Short mmCIF file of C-alpha atoms in Angstrom, two decimals:
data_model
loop_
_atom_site.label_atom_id
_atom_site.label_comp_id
_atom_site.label_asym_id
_atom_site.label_seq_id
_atom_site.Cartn_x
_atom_site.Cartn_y
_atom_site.Cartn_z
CA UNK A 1 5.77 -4.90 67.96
CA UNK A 2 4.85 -4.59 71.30
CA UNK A 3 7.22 -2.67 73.92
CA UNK A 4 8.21 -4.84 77.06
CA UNK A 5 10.50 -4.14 79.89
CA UNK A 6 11.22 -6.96 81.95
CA UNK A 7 10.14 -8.70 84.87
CA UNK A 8 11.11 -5.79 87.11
CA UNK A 9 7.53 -4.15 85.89
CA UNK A 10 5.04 -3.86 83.68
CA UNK A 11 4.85 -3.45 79.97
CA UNK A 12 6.57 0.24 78.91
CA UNK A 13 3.18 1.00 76.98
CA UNK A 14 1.35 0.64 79.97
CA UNK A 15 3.69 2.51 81.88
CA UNK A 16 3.77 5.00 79.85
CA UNK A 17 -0.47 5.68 79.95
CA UNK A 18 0.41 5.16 84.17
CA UNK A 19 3.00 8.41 84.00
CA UNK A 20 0.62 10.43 81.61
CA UNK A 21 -2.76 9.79 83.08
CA UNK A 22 -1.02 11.03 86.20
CA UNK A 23 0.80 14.01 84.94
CA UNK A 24 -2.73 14.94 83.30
CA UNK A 25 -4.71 14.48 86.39
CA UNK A 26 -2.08 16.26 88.32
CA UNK A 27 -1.80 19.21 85.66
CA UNK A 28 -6.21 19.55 86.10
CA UNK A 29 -6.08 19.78 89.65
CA UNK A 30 -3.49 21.94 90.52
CA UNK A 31 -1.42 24.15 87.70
CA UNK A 32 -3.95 26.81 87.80
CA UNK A 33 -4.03 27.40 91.77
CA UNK A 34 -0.49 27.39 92.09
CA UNK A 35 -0.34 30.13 89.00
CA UNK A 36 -3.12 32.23 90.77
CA UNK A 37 -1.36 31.51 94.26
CA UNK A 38 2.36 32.17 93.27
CA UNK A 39 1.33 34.51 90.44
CA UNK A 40 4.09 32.08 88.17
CA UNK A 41 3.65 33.69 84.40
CA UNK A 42 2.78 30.35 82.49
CA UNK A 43 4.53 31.82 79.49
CA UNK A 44 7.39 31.38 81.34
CA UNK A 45 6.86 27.72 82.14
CA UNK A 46 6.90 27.40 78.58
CA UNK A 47 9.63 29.04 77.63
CA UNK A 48 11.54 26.92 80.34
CA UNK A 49 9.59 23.66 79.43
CA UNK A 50 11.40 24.72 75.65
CA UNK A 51 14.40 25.37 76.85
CA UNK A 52 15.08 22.05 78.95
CA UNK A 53 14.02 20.33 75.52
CA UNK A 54 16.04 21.88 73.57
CA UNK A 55 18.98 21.13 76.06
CA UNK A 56 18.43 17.73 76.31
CA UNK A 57 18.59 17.06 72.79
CA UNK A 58 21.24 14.09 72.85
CA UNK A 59 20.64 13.05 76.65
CA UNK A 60 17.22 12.91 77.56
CA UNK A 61 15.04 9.73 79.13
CA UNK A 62 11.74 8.59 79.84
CA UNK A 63 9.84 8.61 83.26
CA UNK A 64 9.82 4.62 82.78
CA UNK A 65 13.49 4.12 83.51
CA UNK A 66 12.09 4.80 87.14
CA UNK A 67 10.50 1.80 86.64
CA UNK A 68 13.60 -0.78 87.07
CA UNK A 69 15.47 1.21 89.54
CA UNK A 70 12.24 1.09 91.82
CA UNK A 71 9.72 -1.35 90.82
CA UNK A 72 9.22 -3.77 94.02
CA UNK A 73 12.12 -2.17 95.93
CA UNK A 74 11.53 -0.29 99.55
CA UNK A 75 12.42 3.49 98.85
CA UNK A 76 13.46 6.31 101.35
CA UNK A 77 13.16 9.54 100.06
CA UNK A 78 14.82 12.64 101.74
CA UNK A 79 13.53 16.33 102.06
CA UNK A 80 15.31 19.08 102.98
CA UNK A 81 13.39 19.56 106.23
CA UNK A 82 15.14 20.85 109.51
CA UNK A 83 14.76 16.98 110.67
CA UNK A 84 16.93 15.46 108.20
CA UNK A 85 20.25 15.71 109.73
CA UNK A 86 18.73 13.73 113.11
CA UNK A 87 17.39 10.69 111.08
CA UNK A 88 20.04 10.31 108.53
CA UNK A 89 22.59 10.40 111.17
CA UNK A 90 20.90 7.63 112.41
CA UNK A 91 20.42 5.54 109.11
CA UNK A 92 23.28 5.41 107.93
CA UNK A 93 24.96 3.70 111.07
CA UNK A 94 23.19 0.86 109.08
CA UNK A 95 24.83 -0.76 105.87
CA UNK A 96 22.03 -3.09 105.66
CA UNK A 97 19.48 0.13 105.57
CA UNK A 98 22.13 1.98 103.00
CA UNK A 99 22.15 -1.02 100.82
CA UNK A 100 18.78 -2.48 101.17
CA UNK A 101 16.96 1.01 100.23
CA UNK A 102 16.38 3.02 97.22
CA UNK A 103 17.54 6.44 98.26
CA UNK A 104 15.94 9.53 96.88
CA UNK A 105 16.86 12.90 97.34
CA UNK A 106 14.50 16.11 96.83
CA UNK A 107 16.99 18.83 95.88
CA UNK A 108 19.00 19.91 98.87
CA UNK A 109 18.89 16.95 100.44
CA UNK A 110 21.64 15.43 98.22
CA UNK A 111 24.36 17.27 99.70
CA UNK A 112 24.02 15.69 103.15
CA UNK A 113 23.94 12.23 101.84
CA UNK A 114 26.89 12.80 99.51
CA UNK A 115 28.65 14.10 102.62
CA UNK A 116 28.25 10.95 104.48
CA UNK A 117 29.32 9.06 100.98
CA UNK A 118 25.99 7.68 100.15
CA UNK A 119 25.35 8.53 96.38
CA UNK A 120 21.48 8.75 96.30
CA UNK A 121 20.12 6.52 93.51
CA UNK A 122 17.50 9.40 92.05
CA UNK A 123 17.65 12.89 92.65
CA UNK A 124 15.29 15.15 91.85
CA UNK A 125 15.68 18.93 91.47
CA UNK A 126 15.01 22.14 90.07
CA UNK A 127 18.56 23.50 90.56
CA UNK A 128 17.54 25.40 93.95
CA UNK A 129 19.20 23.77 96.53
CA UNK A 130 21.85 22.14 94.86
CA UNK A 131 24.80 23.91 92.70
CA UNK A 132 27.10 22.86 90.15
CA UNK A 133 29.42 21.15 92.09
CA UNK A 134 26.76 19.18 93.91
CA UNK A 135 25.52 18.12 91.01
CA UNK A 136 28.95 17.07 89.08
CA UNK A 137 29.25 14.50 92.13
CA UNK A 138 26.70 12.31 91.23
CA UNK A 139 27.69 9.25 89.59
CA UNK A 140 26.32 8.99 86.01
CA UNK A 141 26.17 5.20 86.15
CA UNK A 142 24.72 5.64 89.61
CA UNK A 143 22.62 8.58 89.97
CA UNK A 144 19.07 9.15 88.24
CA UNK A 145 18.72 12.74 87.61
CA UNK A 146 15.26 14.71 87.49
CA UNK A 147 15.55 17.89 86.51
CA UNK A 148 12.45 20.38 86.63
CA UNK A 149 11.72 23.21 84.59
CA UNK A 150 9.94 26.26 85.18
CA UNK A 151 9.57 29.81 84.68
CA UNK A 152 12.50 31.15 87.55
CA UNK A 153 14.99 28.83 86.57
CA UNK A 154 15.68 29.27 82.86
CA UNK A 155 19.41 30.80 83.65
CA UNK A 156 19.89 28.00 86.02
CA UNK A 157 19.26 25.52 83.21
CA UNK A 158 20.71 26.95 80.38
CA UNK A 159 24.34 27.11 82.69
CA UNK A 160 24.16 23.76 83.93
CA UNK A 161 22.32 21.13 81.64
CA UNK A 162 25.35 21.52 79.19
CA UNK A 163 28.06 20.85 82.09
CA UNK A 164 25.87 17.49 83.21
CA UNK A 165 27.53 13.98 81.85
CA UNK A 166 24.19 12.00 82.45
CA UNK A 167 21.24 11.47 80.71
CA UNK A 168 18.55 13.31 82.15
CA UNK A 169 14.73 13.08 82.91
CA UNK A 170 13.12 16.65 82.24
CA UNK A 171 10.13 17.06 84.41
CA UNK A 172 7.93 20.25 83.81
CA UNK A 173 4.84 21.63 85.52
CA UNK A 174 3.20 22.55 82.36
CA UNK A 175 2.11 20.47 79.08
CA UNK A 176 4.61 18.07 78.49
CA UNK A 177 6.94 17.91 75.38
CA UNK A 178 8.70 14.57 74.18
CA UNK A 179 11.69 15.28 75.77
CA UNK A 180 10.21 16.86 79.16
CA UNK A 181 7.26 15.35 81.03
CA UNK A 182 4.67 16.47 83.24
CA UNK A 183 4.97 13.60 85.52
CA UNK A 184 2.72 15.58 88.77
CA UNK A 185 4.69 17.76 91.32
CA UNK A 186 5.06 21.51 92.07
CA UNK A 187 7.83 20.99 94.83
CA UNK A 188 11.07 18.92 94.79
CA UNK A 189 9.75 16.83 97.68
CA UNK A 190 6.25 15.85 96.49
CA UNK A 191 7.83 15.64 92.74
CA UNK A 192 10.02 13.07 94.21
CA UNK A 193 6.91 11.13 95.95
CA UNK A 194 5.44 10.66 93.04
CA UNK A 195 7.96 9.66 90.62
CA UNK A 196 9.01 6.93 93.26
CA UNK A 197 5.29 5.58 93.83
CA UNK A 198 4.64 5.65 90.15
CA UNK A 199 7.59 4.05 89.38
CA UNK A 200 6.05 0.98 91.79
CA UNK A 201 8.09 1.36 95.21
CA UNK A 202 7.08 -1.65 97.30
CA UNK A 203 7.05 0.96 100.28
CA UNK A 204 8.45 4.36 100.66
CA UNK A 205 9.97 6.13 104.05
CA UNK A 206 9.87 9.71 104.13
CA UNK A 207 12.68 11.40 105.93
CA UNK A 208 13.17 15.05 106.29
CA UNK A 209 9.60 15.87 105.54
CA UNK A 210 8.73 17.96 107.99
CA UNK A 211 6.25 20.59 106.14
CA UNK A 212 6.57 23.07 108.81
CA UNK A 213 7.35 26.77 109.82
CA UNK A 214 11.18 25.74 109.81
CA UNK A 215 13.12 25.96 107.15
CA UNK A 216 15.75 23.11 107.01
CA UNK A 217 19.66 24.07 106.51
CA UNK A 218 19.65 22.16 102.89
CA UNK A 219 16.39 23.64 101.56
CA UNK A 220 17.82 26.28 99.26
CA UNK A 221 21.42 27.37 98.56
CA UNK A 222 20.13 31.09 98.80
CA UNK A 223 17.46 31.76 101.30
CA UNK A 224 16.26 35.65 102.00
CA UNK A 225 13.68 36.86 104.26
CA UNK A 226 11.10 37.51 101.91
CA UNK A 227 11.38 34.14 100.37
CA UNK A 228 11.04 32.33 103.60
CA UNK A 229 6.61 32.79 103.70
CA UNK A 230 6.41 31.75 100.03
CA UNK A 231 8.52 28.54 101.23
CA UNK A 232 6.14 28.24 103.63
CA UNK A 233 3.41 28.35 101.63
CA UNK A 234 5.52 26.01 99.09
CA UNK A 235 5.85 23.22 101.82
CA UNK A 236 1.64 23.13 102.17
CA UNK A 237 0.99 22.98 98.76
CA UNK A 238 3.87 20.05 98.50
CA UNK A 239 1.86 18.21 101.94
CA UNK A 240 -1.45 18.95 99.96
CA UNK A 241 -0.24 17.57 96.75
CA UNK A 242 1.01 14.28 99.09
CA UNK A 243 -2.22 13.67 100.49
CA UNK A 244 -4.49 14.02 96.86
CA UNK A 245 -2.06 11.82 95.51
CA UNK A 246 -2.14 8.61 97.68
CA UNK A 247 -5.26 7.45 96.96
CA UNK A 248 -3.55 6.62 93.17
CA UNK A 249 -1.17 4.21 94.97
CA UNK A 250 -1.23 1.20 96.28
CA UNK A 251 2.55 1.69 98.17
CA UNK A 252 2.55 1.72 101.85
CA UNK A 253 3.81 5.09 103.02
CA UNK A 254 5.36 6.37 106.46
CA UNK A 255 7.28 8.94 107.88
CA UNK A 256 10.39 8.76 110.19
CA UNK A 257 9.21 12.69 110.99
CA UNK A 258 6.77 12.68 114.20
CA UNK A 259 5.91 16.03 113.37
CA UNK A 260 5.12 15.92 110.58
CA UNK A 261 2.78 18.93 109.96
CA UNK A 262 -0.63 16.99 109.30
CA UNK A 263 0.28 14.64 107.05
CA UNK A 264 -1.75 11.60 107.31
CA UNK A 265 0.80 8.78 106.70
CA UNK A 266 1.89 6.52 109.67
CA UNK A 267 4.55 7.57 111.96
CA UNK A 268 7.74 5.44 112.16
CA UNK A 269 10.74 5.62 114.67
CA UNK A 270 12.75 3.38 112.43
CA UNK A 271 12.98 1.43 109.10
CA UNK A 272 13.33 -2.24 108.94
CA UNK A 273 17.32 -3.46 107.72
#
């Protein structure tokens, strides 16, 4: 029999070759520069790719249950750039905005928004930025959760996928397993890009995304000085990833960020309510 979702997007077959095709593309392009760049072991991102599906034995899901949370809907999705704390201040003096908007947080940029009591709708992470605590107040009936697995956080997910209520997407930068996907992304922010625009966003707003020299306050719970260039260097590879992926979409993009280091997506002062 053939698989159907309903009228919130296409068939789940077809879906399905959308996410993979992608994942595939992405995983030619780009896995080995950012090995070479990072000098990541890929060994590693296997043994963490194994891990997360081993974890996620009883509570994993597919990268189509994006689809009916964002198929058709307008989507804002948050980085952890210095930025953020301006513009969100800003949107959420609107309830139409908060309610009319799929909100998305990269990482970090869920603890601001849970601050202001706005429980982002997906959040995607690889346990950097946010800690236990962050994560156990996300709603389970409200709150998608992507979680990424590679090679430096296999402690992080062996403490805290057991201590999660939720079912969980696994995301991986290496070959994909049936539990953990390869859906495109190396950072949090461009992960959470493409997730939303392959999930069929009718628009997305980014906020937060600065891609610059500064390092926002929510970026990473634990930030030294020697990790600050190799964020740096993080943040171009996530603008890079951005710009090769738009040409896949058909989503109108924009930025609330008028800085926005080179990134060649309209500039907005506002979003529509």
């Amino acid at each position: 029999m053939k698989k159907t979702t309903s009228n919130a997007g296409p068939p789940i077959t077809a879906a399905e070759d959308r996410f993979s095709k992608f994942g595939k593309d992405f995983h030619e392009e780009w896995y080995q520069k950012i090995i070479q760049t990072f000098h990541y072991d890929p060994l590693k991102d296997v043994q963490a790719t194994n891990l997360l599906h081993s974890l996620l034995r009883s509570k994993s899901m597919a990268p189509t249950h994006t689809i009916s949370l964002l198929h058709g809907k307008p989507a804002i999705i948050y980085g952890a750039g210095p930025s953020l704390e301006d513009q969100l201040s800003k949107l959420v003096e609107s309830t139409q905005v908060i309610r009319k908007y799929v909100h998305v947080a990269a990482d970090g940029a869920a603890r601001p928004l849970l601050k202001l009591g706005v429980q982002p709708q997906l959040v995607v992470t690889d346990l950097d930025g946010l800690e236990k605590q962050d994560l156990l107040q996300l709603s389970p009936s409200e709150t998608l959760l992507a979680i990424h697995a590679h090679g430096d956080n296999i402690g992080a997910l062996r403490d805290t996928i057991p201590k999660l209520p939720q079912k969980i997407l696994g995301t991986t930068q290496s070959e994909s397993t049936s539990r953990v996907h390869n859906v495109g992304g190396f950072t949090d922010g461009d992960r959470a890009f493409i997730l939303t625009a392959l999930a069929g966003a009718s628009n997305i707003t980014l906020c937060g995304m600065d891609f610059g020299k500064r390092i926002g306050n929510y970026s990473k719970t634990r930030t030294s000085p020697d990790s600050v260039g190799i964020k740096r260097q993080k943040l171009r590879f996530g603008k890079d990833i951005i710009e090769w992926s738009l040409p896949y979409f058909d989503t109108r993009v924009a930025t609330l960020t008028s800085n926005a280091r080179a990134l060649s997506v309209p500039y907005i002062s506002s979003v529509e309510s």
